[in-house]
């Protein structure tokens, strides 16, 4: 009996030791899995995490027609550095214009529950003329921005800004910014204001942006970027900008209102129809740098193959760069994504039908000197399709321009490009 008890005790000890070892191994595997998931989540948000600094992947490599190859490093401190303060910045170099660009900034958290941050920044960089970005968009990472490859009209700006980020609710983000900027176009341009020629602009601006996604679910990353974990539609973005004359030497006065809404109708997980409406209007003395270009993405070259490049996500593929500018405009885009072709388990290309429409106008065109462009009062139309994920994330895009701004030569109305879709 005693021998049996010893034997049973010995077996139990072996079993307990094995169980503890198995539990430790299981815990280690679980922890490694969590670390791997967090790492991939950071990469998906556009950052390579280190102990105290997360490297911003957006600055490693870009290309445009003015700078050529643009490369550098950027980053932001993470919560291991501090949960209450953060530092951020970047330094890049353009190999075609032979200039460094940089930004340095920091912020401190005013309230954790509402994710409220007060930020300060100093930026010396380029910005595309006619672009109109929403403040809240920079808090959403986009892995690849194909339209940047073809841009050639930039203006230099030195901007000192103070920004307040605040989450009013789970679905409503706000951002307010006060900024002072010195702007110099990189191209020959002058603005006629009250019989006075301006070729350099000093702006003192206030911006308020709202991002409302009532049906989406979000989480805040370690670096306080907003990660949408479940998309819900419709989504709305609204931004108001006012430039004050004679404040900190400002020589320009205007008001600007921008709006965007996105709606998506889902049929299956990968088959859906998406509609996007963007509108904007400016009043006051507004130079070309702060007007609208309607998202063109076509290079001015003779043949279709010479214009072969990367199709954008929401851009007009047949509209040539610097062809149209507006002080009030609206665009409508409709995309229908078919269910992917189930050729094999890993090879599933997808067909997308696309139609786009833009309308706009401009008053006082004669104020803009040394540059020629058209307006969009007759309405611009293009339609086409994409076949995505044909090989390693690459696909093909075709678009045709028709309607009021149809060009005499048929080939000038055609855009044939490749697409690039990647998800992490």
Short mmCIF file of C-alpha atoms in Angstrom, two decimals:
data_model
loop_
_atom_site.label_atom_id
_atom_site.label_comp_id
_atom_site.label_asym_id
_atom_site.label_seq_id
_atom_site.Cartn_x
_atom_site.Cartn_y
_atom_site.Cartn_z
CA UNK A 1 0.00 0.00 0.00
CA UNK A 2 2.83 2.31 0.96
CA UNK A 3 4.64 1.53 -2.31
CA UNK A 4 1.47 2.30 -4.28
CA UNK A 5 1.12 5.68 -2.53
CA UNK A 6 4.72 6.57 -3.32
CA UNK A 7 4.22 5.56 -6.94
CA UNK A 8 1.01 7.65 -7.23
CA UNK A 9 2.77 10.63 -5.56
CA UNK A 10 5.68 10.29 -8.03
CA UNK A 11 3.27 10.22 -10.99
CA UNK A 12 1.45 13.32 -9.67
CA UNK A 13 4.75 15.21 -9.30
CA UNK A 14 5.71 14.39 -12.89
CA UNK A 15 2.24 15.42 -14.13
CA UNK A 16 2.34 18.69 -12.12
CA UNK A 17 5.83 19.53 -13.42
CA UNK A 18 4.74 18.82 -17.01
CA UNK A 19 1.57 20.87 -16.52
CA UNK A 20 3.55 23.83 -15.18
CA UNK A 21 6.00 23.56 -18.07
CA UNK A 22 3.11 23.34 -20.54
CA UNK A 23 1.43 26.32 -18.86
CA UNK A 24 4.64 28.37 -19.04
CA UNK A 25 5.11 27.44 -22.70
CA UNK A 26 1.47 28.26 -23.41
CA UNK A 27 1.80 31.61 -21.60
CA UNK A 28 5.00 32.42 -23.53
CA UNK A 29 3.34 31.53 -26.84
CA UNK A 30 0.32 33.65 -25.88
CA UNK A 31 2.55 36.62 -24.93
CA UNK A 32 4.56 36.28 -28.14
CA UNK A 33 1.29 36.17 -30.10
CA UNK A 34 0.08 39.36 -28.38
CA UNK A 35 3.42 41.08 -29.08
CA UNK A 36 3.24 40.00 -32.73
CA UNK A 37 -0.35 41.26 -33.01
CA UNK A 38 0.62 44.62 -31.47
CA UNK A 39 3.62 44.88 -33.77
CA UNK A 40 1.49 44.23 -36.88
CA UNK A 41 -1.09 46.72 -35.60
CA UNK A 42 1.64 49.37 -35.30
CA UNK A 43 2.88 48.60 -38.82
CA UNK A 44 -0.71 48.86 -40.05
CA UNK A 45 -0.91 52.30 -38.41
CA UNK A 46 2.24 53.32 -40.28
CA UNK A 47 4.82 52.96 -37.52
CA UNK A 48 7.77 50.70 -36.71
CA UNK A 49 7.82 50.50 -32.90
CA UNK A 50 10.97 50.79 -30.76
CA UNK A 51 11.34 51.23 -26.99
CA UNK A 52 10.61 54.95 -26.76
CA UNK A 53 10.21 56.11 -30.35
CA UNK A 54 7.96 54.80 -33.11
CA UNK A 55 9.45 55.39 -36.55
CA UNK A 56 6.99 56.91 -39.03
CA UNK A 57 7.10 54.81 -42.21
CA UNK A 58 5.51 57.52 -44.37
CA UNK A 59 8.77 59.45 -44.64
CA UNK A 60 11.05 56.63 -45.78
CA UNK A 61 10.37 56.97 -49.50
CA UNK A 62 8.15 59.08 -51.74
CA UNK A 63 8.40 60.47 -55.24
CA UNK A 64 6.93 63.48 -57.04
CA UNK A 65 7.72 65.52 -60.15
CA UNK A 66 9.25 68.46 -58.25
CA UNK A 67 11.42 66.77 -55.63
CA UNK A 68 12.08 63.54 -57.46
CA UNK A 69 12.93 60.97 -54.82
CA UNK A 70 11.99 62.27 -51.37
CA UNK A 71 13.40 60.28 -48.49
CA UNK A 72 14.06 60.75 -44.80
CA UNK A 73 13.07 59.74 -41.31
CA UNK A 74 10.27 60.71 -38.97
CA UNK A 75 8.89 59.52 -35.70
CA UNK A 76 6.86 60.11 -32.58
CA UNK A 77 7.53 59.18 -28.97
CA UNK A 78 5.29 56.50 -27.48
CA UNK A 79 3.75 55.85 -24.08
CA UNK A 80 6.93 54.27 -22.76
CA UNK A 81 8.51 57.69 -23.16
CA UNK A 82 5.54 59.41 -21.51
CA UNK A 83 1.77 59.09 -21.29
CA UNK A 84 1.40 62.83 -20.81
CA UNK A 85 3.89 64.30 -23.28
CA UNK A 86 5.03 63.46 -26.80
CA UNK A 87 7.59 64.70 -29.31
CA UNK A 88 7.33 64.26 -33.06
CA UNK A 89 9.13 65.35 -36.19
CA UNK A 90 10.68 64.42 -39.50
CA UNK A 91 13.58 65.33 -41.77
CA UNK A 92 13.48 64.58 -45.51
CA UNK A 93 15.58 65.42 -48.56
CA UNK A 94 14.50 65.93 -52.18
CA UNK A 95 17.07 64.69 -54.67
CA UNK A 96 15.71 66.78 -57.56
CA UNK A 97 15.29 70.15 -55.83
CA UNK A 98 18.30 69.49 -53.52
CA UNK A 99 16.57 70.78 -50.42
CA UNK A 100 15.91 69.52 -46.91
CA UNK A 101 12.42 69.79 -45.42
CA UNK A 102 11.56 69.23 -41.81
CA UNK A 103 9.05 69.54 -39.03
CA UNK A 104 9.43 69.47 -35.28
CA UNK A 105 6.71 69.50 -32.69
CA UNK A 106 5.35 68.20 -29.46
CA UNK A 107 2.24 68.03 -27.36
CA UNK A 108 0.87 67.36 -23.93
CA UNK A 109 -2.32 65.60 -22.91
CA UNK A 110 -4.95 67.80 -21.27
CA UNK A 111 -7.50 65.02 -20.66
CA UNK A 112 -7.12 61.28 -21.16
CA UNK A 113 -10.81 60.32 -21.25
CA UNK A 114 -11.54 62.63 -24.22
CA UNK A 115 -8.05 62.08 -25.70
CA UNK A 116 -7.47 65.85 -25.66
CA UNK A 117 -4.02 67.03 -26.74
CA UNK A 118 -2.51 70.48 -27.17
CA UNK A 119 0.20 70.42 -29.86
CA UNK A 120 2.84 72.87 -31.07
CA UNK A 121 4.70 72.52 -34.37
CA UNK A 122 7.15 74.26 -36.70
CA UNK A 123 7.19 73.05 -40.32
CA UNK A 124 9.35 74.01 -43.30
CA UNK A 125 8.12 71.95 -46.24
CA UNK A 126 6.20 71.85 -49.53
CA UNK A 127 2.46 71.62 -50.13
CA UNK A 128 0.57 70.90 -53.32
CA UNK A 129 -1.12 73.96 -54.79
CA UNK A 130 -4.89 73.61 -54.89
CA UNK A 131 -5.00 70.82 -52.31
CA UNK A 132 -7.38 71.06 -49.40
CA UNK A 133 -6.67 68.54 -46.65
CA UNK A 134 -8.86 68.02 -43.60
CA UNK A 135 -7.08 68.41 -40.25
CA UNK A 136 -8.59 65.19 -38.92
CA UNK A 137 -7.29 63.15 -41.89
CA UNK A 138 -3.71 63.20 -40.63
CA UNK A 139 -4.85 61.09 -37.69
CA UNK A 140 -5.78 58.29 -40.11
CA UNK A 141 -2.87 56.48 -41.74
CA UNK A 142 -2.86 55.73 -45.46
CA UNK A 143 -0.25 53.14 -46.38
CA UNK A 144 0.22 54.24 -50.00
CA UNK A 145 -0.65 57.55 -51.68
CA UNK A 146 -0.27 56.86 -55.42
CA UNK A 147 -1.35 60.31 -56.63
CA UNK A 148 1.76 61.92 -55.11
CA UNK A 149 3.91 60.44 -57.89
CA UNK A 150 2.58 62.85 -60.53
CA UNK A 151 2.27 66.17 -58.66
CA UNK A 152 4.45 69.02 -59.97
CA UNK A 153 2.84 72.26 -58.68
CA UNK A 154 3.98 73.00 -55.13
CA UNK A 155 4.43 75.98 -52.88
CA UNK A 156 6.92 76.30 -50.06
CA UNK A 157 5.57 77.11 -46.64
CA UNK A 158 6.98 77.81 -43.21
CA UNK A 159 4.19 77.25 -40.71
CA UNK A 160 4.05 77.72 -36.95
CA UNK A 161 0.92 76.14 -35.52
CA UNK A 162 -0.86 75.38 -32.28
CA UNK A 163 -3.47 72.62 -32.47
CA UNK A 164 -6.09 71.26 -30.09
CA UNK A 165 -7.26 67.66 -30.65
CA UNK A 166 -10.41 66.63 -28.84
CA UNK A 167 -12.78 63.67 -28.99
CA UNK A 168 -16.27 64.98 -28.27
CA UNK A 169 -17.68 61.45 -28.33
CA UNK A 170 -16.75 57.96 -29.54
CA UNK A 171 -17.84 58.96 -33.04
CA UNK A 172 -17.07 62.68 -33.21
CA UNK A 173 -13.48 63.94 -33.48
CA UNK A 174 -12.59 67.62 -33.52
CA UNK A 175 -9.42 69.51 -34.24
CA UNK A 176 -8.82 73.25 -33.98
CA UNK A 177 -5.71 74.96 -35.30
CA UNK A 178 -4.26 78.47 -35.21
CA UNK A 179 -1.35 78.93 -37.62
CA UNK A 180 0.93 81.57 -39.08
CA UNK A 181 2.42 80.73 -42.49
CA UNK A 182 4.80 82.26 -45.01
CA UNK A 183 4.07 80.91 -48.49
CA UNK A 184 6.19 81.10 -51.64
CA UNK A 185 5.09 79.38 -54.87
CA UNK A 186 7.83 77.35 -56.56
CA UNK A 187 6.45 78.45 -59.95
CA UNK A 188 6.01 81.85 -61.57
CA UNK A 189 2.77 83.16 -60.08
CA UNK A 190 1.41 86.50 -58.90
CA UNK A 191 -1.88 87.48 -57.31
CA UNK A 192 -3.48 90.85 -58.05
CA UNK A 193 -5.09 92.35 -54.94
CA UNK A 194 -6.44 95.89 -55.01
CA UNK A 195 -4.02 96.91 -57.78
CA UNK A 196 -1.15 95.45 -55.76
CA UNK A 197 0.89 92.48 -57.01
CA UNK A 198 1.61 89.75 -54.46
CA UNK A 199 4.01 86.88 -55.14
CA UNK A 200 4.55 85.96 -51.51
CA UNK A 201 1.74 85.36 -49.05
CA UNK A 202 1.63 85.76 -45.28
CA UNK A 203 -1.31 84.01 -43.68
CA UNK A 204 -2.72 83.93 -40.18
CA UNK A 205 -5.43 81.27 -40.13
CA UNK A 206 -7.88 79.59 -37.79
CA UNK A 207 -9.30 76.17 -38.69
CA UNK A 208 -11.97 74.02 -37.11
CA UNK A 209 -12.53 70.45 -38.36
CA UNK A 210 -15.15 67.87 -37.41
CA UNK A 211 -15.03 64.16 -38.29
CA UNK A 212 -18.34 62.40 -37.55
CA UNK A 213 -18.67 58.65 -38.10
CA UNK A 214 -21.89 57.75 -36.24
CA UNK A 215 -21.89 54.07 -37.22
CA UNK A 216 -18.17 53.22 -37.04
CA UNK A 217 -16.13 51.67 -34.24
CA UNK A 218 -12.68 53.02 -33.39
CA UNK A 219 -9.73 52.35 -31.18
CA UNK A 220 -6.87 54.69 -30.32
CA UNK A 221 -3.39 53.36 -31.11
CA UNK A 222 -0.45 53.65 -28.74
CA UNK A 223 0.51 56.85 -30.56
CA UNK A 224 -3.01 58.26 -30.34
CA UNK A 225 -3.76 57.76 -34.02
CA UNK A 226 -7.34 56.76 -34.69
CA UNK A 227 -7.72 53.21 -36.00
CA UNK A 228 -11.10 52.33 -37.46
CA UNK A 229 -11.81 48.73 -36.47
CA UNK A 230 -15.30 48.61 -37.98
CA UNK A 231 -16.53 50.90 -40.74
CA UNK A 232 -20.04 52.28 -40.58
CA UNK A 233 -21.72 54.63 -43.04
CA UNK A 234 -22.40 57.41 -43.79
CA UNK A 235 -19.35 59.37 -42.62
CA UNK A 236 -19.11 63.16 -42.57
CA UNK A 237 -16.20 65.62 -42.44
CA UNK A 238 -16.58 69.40 -42.20
CA UNK A 239 -13.87 72.05 -41.97
CA UNK A 240 -13.97 75.84 -41.77
CA UNK A 241 -10.91 78.03 -42.36
CA UNK A 242 -10.57 81.78 -41.97
CA UNK A 243 -7.51 83.85 -42.85
CA UNK A 244 -7.21 87.14 -40.95
CA UNK A 245 -5.61 90.12 -42.65
CA UNK A 246 -3.23 92.37 -40.67
CA UNK A 247 -2.82 89.75 -37.91
CA UNK A 248 0.88 88.84 -37.49
CA UNK A 249 1.67 90.63 -40.79
CA UNK A 250 -0.93 88.65 -42.76
CA UNK A 251 -1.64 90.16 -46.19
CA UNK A 252 -4.54 87.89 -47.19
CA UNK A 253 -8.14 87.63 -46.00
CA UNK A 254 -10.52 84.81 -46.96
CA UNK A 255 -12.99 82.24 -45.66
CA UNK A 256 -13.12 78.61 -46.77
CA UNK A 257 -15.61 75.81 -46.13
CA UNK A 258 -14.90 72.15 -47.01
CA UNK A 259 -17.23 69.17 -46.78
CA UNK A 260 -17.01 65.44 -47.50
CA UNK A 261 -19.37 62.52 -47.03
CA UNK A 262 -18.91 58.84 -47.80
CA UNK A 263 -21.68 56.24 -48.01
CA UNK A 264 -21.27 52.53 -48.59
CA UNK A 265 -23.90 49.89 -49.32
CA UNK A 266 -22.64 46.39 -48.51
CA UNK A 267 -23.91 43.27 -50.29
CA UNK A 268 -21.32 40.77 -49.05
CA UNK A 269 -18.04 41.20 -47.20
CA UNK A 270 -16.16 42.15 -50.38
CA UNK A 271 -18.95 43.30 -52.70
CA UNK A 272 -20.31 46.79 -52.14
CA UNK A 273 -21.14 50.17 -53.70
CA UNK A 274 -19.46 53.31 -52.41
CA UNK A 275 -20.43 56.93 -53.08
CA UNK A 276 -18.26 59.93 -52.15
CA UNK A 277 -19.26 63.59 -52.34
CA UNK A 278 -16.71 66.37 -51.78
CA UNK A 279 -17.54 70.09 -51.93
CA UNK A 280 -15.82 73.34 -51.10
CA UNK A 281 -16.13 77.08 -51.48
CA UNK A 282 -13.88 80.08 -50.84
CA UNK A 283 -14.72 83.75 -50.53
CA UNK A 284 -12.38 86.72 -50.22
CA UNK A 285 -8.87 87.39 -51.53
CA UNK A 286 -7.64 83.86 -52.15
CA UNK A 287 -4.45 83.01 -54.06
CA UNK A 288 -4.23 79.90 -56.22
CA UNK A 289 -2.35 78.09 -53.45
CA UNK A 290 -5.56 77.84 -51.39
CA UNK A 291 -8.12 77.19 -54.15
CA UNK A 292 -9.30 73.78 -55.47
CA UNK A 293 -7.90 71.59 -58.24
CA UNK A 294 -10.54 68.77 -58.18
CA UNK A 295 -7.97 65.95 -57.69
CA UNK A 296 -6.41 65.53 -61.16
CA UNK A 297 -4.06 62.61 -61.80
CA UNK A 298 -2.99 62.72 -65.46
CA UNK A 299 0.43 63.79 -66.72
CA UNK A 300 0.60 66.14 -69.73
CA UNK A 301 2.34 63.85 -72.23
CA UNK A 302 1.49 62.88 -75.79
CA UNK A 303 0.78 59.14 -75.79
CA UNK A 304 -1.26 56.88 -73.53
CA UNK A 305 1.79 54.80 -72.62
CA UNK A 306 3.82 57.91 -71.73
CA UNK A 307 1.04 58.80 -69.29
CA UNK A 308 1.04 55.30 -67.81
CA UNK A 309 1.46 55.70 -64.03
CA UNK A 310 -0.34 54.81 -60.80
CA UNK A 311 -4.09 55.39 -60.48
CA UNK A 312 -5.21 57.25 -57.38
CA UNK A 313 -7.93 56.28 -54.95
CA UNK A 314 -10.32 59.22 -55.35
CA UNK A 315 -8.69 61.19 -58.19
CA UNK A 316 -9.82 62.01 -61.74
CA UNK A 317 -7.54 59.82 -63.85
CA UNK A 318 -8.19 61.61 -67.18
CA UNK A 319 -7.97 65.17 -65.78
CA UNK A 320 -4.56 66.72 -66.43
CA UNK A 321 -2.59 68.34 -63.65
CA UNK A 322 -3.13 72.12 -63.43
CA UNK A 323 -5.90 71.95 -66.05
CA UNK A 324 -8.73 73.20 -63.81
CA UNK A 325 -8.95 75.38 -60.71
CA UNK A 326 -12.04 76.57 -58.83
CA UNK A 327 -13.03 78.73 -55.89
CA UNK A 328 -16.21 76.66 -55.50
CA UNK A 329 -16.60 73.10 -56.62
CA UNK A 330 -18.20 69.74 -55.97
CA UNK A 331 -17.23 66.21 -56.99
CA UNK A 332 -19.21 62.98 -57.00
CA UNK A 333 -17.67 59.53 -57.26
CA UNK A 334 -19.47 56.20 -57.49
CA UNK A 335 -17.63 52.86 -57.22
CA UNK A 336 -19.09 49.37 -57.41
CA UNK A 337 -16.90 46.52 -56.17
CA UNK A 338 -17.88 43.11 -57.54
CA UNK A 339 -17.31 39.93 -55.60
CA UNK A 340 -13.66 38.86 -56.27
CA UNK A 341 -13.13 36.16 -58.87
CA UNK A 342 -12.45 32.95 -56.96
CA UNK A 343 -9.74 31.59 -59.28
CA UNK A 344 -7.78 29.99 -56.45
CA UNK A 345 -7.41 30.30 -52.69
CA UNK A 346 -4.75 33.01 -53.02
CA UNK A 347 -5.50 34.47 -56.44
CA UNK A 348 -8.72 36.51 -56.33
CA UNK A 349 -8.70 39.58 -58.63
CA UNK A 350 -11.55 42.05 -58.23
CA UNK A 351 -13.44 44.14 -60.79
CA UNK A 352 -14.48 47.70 -59.84
CA UNK A 353 -16.72 49.95 -61.96
CA UNK A 354 -16.13 53.70 -61.48
CA UNK A 355 -17.81 56.93 -62.57
CA UNK A 356 -16.82 60.45 -61.51
CA UNK A 357 -18.30 63.90 -62.00
CA UNK A 358 -17.02 67.39 -61.07
CA UNK A 359 -18.51 70.85 -61.37
CA UNK A 360 -17.13 74.21 -60.29
CA UNK A 361 -16.46 77.82 -61.15
CA UNK A 362 -14.27 80.78 -60.31
CA UNK A 363 -14.80 84.49 -60.00
CA UNK A 364 -12.13 87.12 -60.75
CA UNK A 365 -9.92 84.82 -62.81
CA UNK A 366 -7.89 87.82 -63.98
CA UNK A 367 -6.45 88.21 -60.47
CA UNK A 368 -4.30 85.11 -61.07
CA UNK A 369 -1.28 86.18 -63.11
CA UNK A 370 1.28 84.15 -65.14
CA UNK A 371 -0.81 80.99 -65.17
CA UNK A 372 -3.59 79.67 -67.41
CA UNK A 373 -6.29 77.18 -66.51
CA UNK A 374 -9.90 76.22 -67.21
CA UNK A 375 -12.95 76.18 -64.96
CA UNK A 376 -15.54 73.44 -64.41
CA UNK A 377 -18.85 75.24 -64.88
CA UNK A 378 -19.99 72.84 -67.64
CA UNK A 379 -19.38 69.70 -65.60
CA UNK A 380 -16.55 67.18 -66.03
CA UNK A 381 -17.28 63.47 -66.53
CA UNK A 382 -15.22 60.28 -66.67
CA UNK A 383 -15.99 56.59 -66.26
CA UNK A 384 -13.96 53.41 -66.27
CA UNK A 385 -12.99 50.31 -64.37
CA UNK A 386 -10.24 48.71 -62.34
CA UNK A 387 -9.12 45.11 -62.06
CA UNK A 388 -7.29 44.97 -58.75
CA UNK A 389 -4.92 42.44 -57.16
CA UNK A 390 -3.86 40.81 -60.41
CA UNK A 391 -0.29 40.22 -59.19
CA UNK A 392 1.36 41.05 -55.83
CA UNK A 393 -1.24 43.73 -55.07
CA UNK A 394 -0.93 45.34 -58.52
CA UNK A 395 -3.81 45.73 -60.95
CA UNK A 396 -4.90 47.75 -63.98
CA UNK A 397 -7.09 50.83 -64.40
CA UNK A 398 -8.86 52.27 -67.45
CA UNK A 399 -10.82 55.55 -67.60
CA UNK A 400 -12.42 57.58 -70.39
CA UNK A 401 -13.24 61.29 -70.43
CA UNK A 402 -16.52 62.39 -72.04
CA UNK A 403 -19.05 65.19 -71.97
CA UNK A 404 -18.43 68.94 -72.06
CA UNK A 405 -14.63 68.66 -71.66
CA UNK A 406 -14.09 65.83 -74.13
CA UNK A 407 -10.86 66.53 -76.06
CA UNK A 408 -10.59 66.46 -79.90
CA UNK A 409 -8.03 63.63 -79.99
CA UNK A 410 -9.55 60.38 -78.74
CA UNK A 411 -6.33 59.13 -77.12
CA UNK A 412 -6.12 62.31 -75.00
CA UNK A 413 -9.36 61.27 -73.30
CA UNK A 414 -8.00 57.87 -72.27
CA UNK A 415 -6.12 57.02 -69.06
CA UNK A 416 -4.57 53.57 -68.75
CA UNK A 417 -2.67 52.96 -65.49
CA UNK A 418 -1.85 50.37 -62.89
CA UNK A 419 -3.32 50.19 -59.40
CA UNK A 420 -1.77 49.12 -56.15
CA UNK A 421 -3.80 47.71 -53.28
CA UNK A 422 -2.22 46.41 -50.11
CA UNK A 423 -3.68 45.65 -46.70
CA UNK A 424 -1.86 44.81 -43.47
#
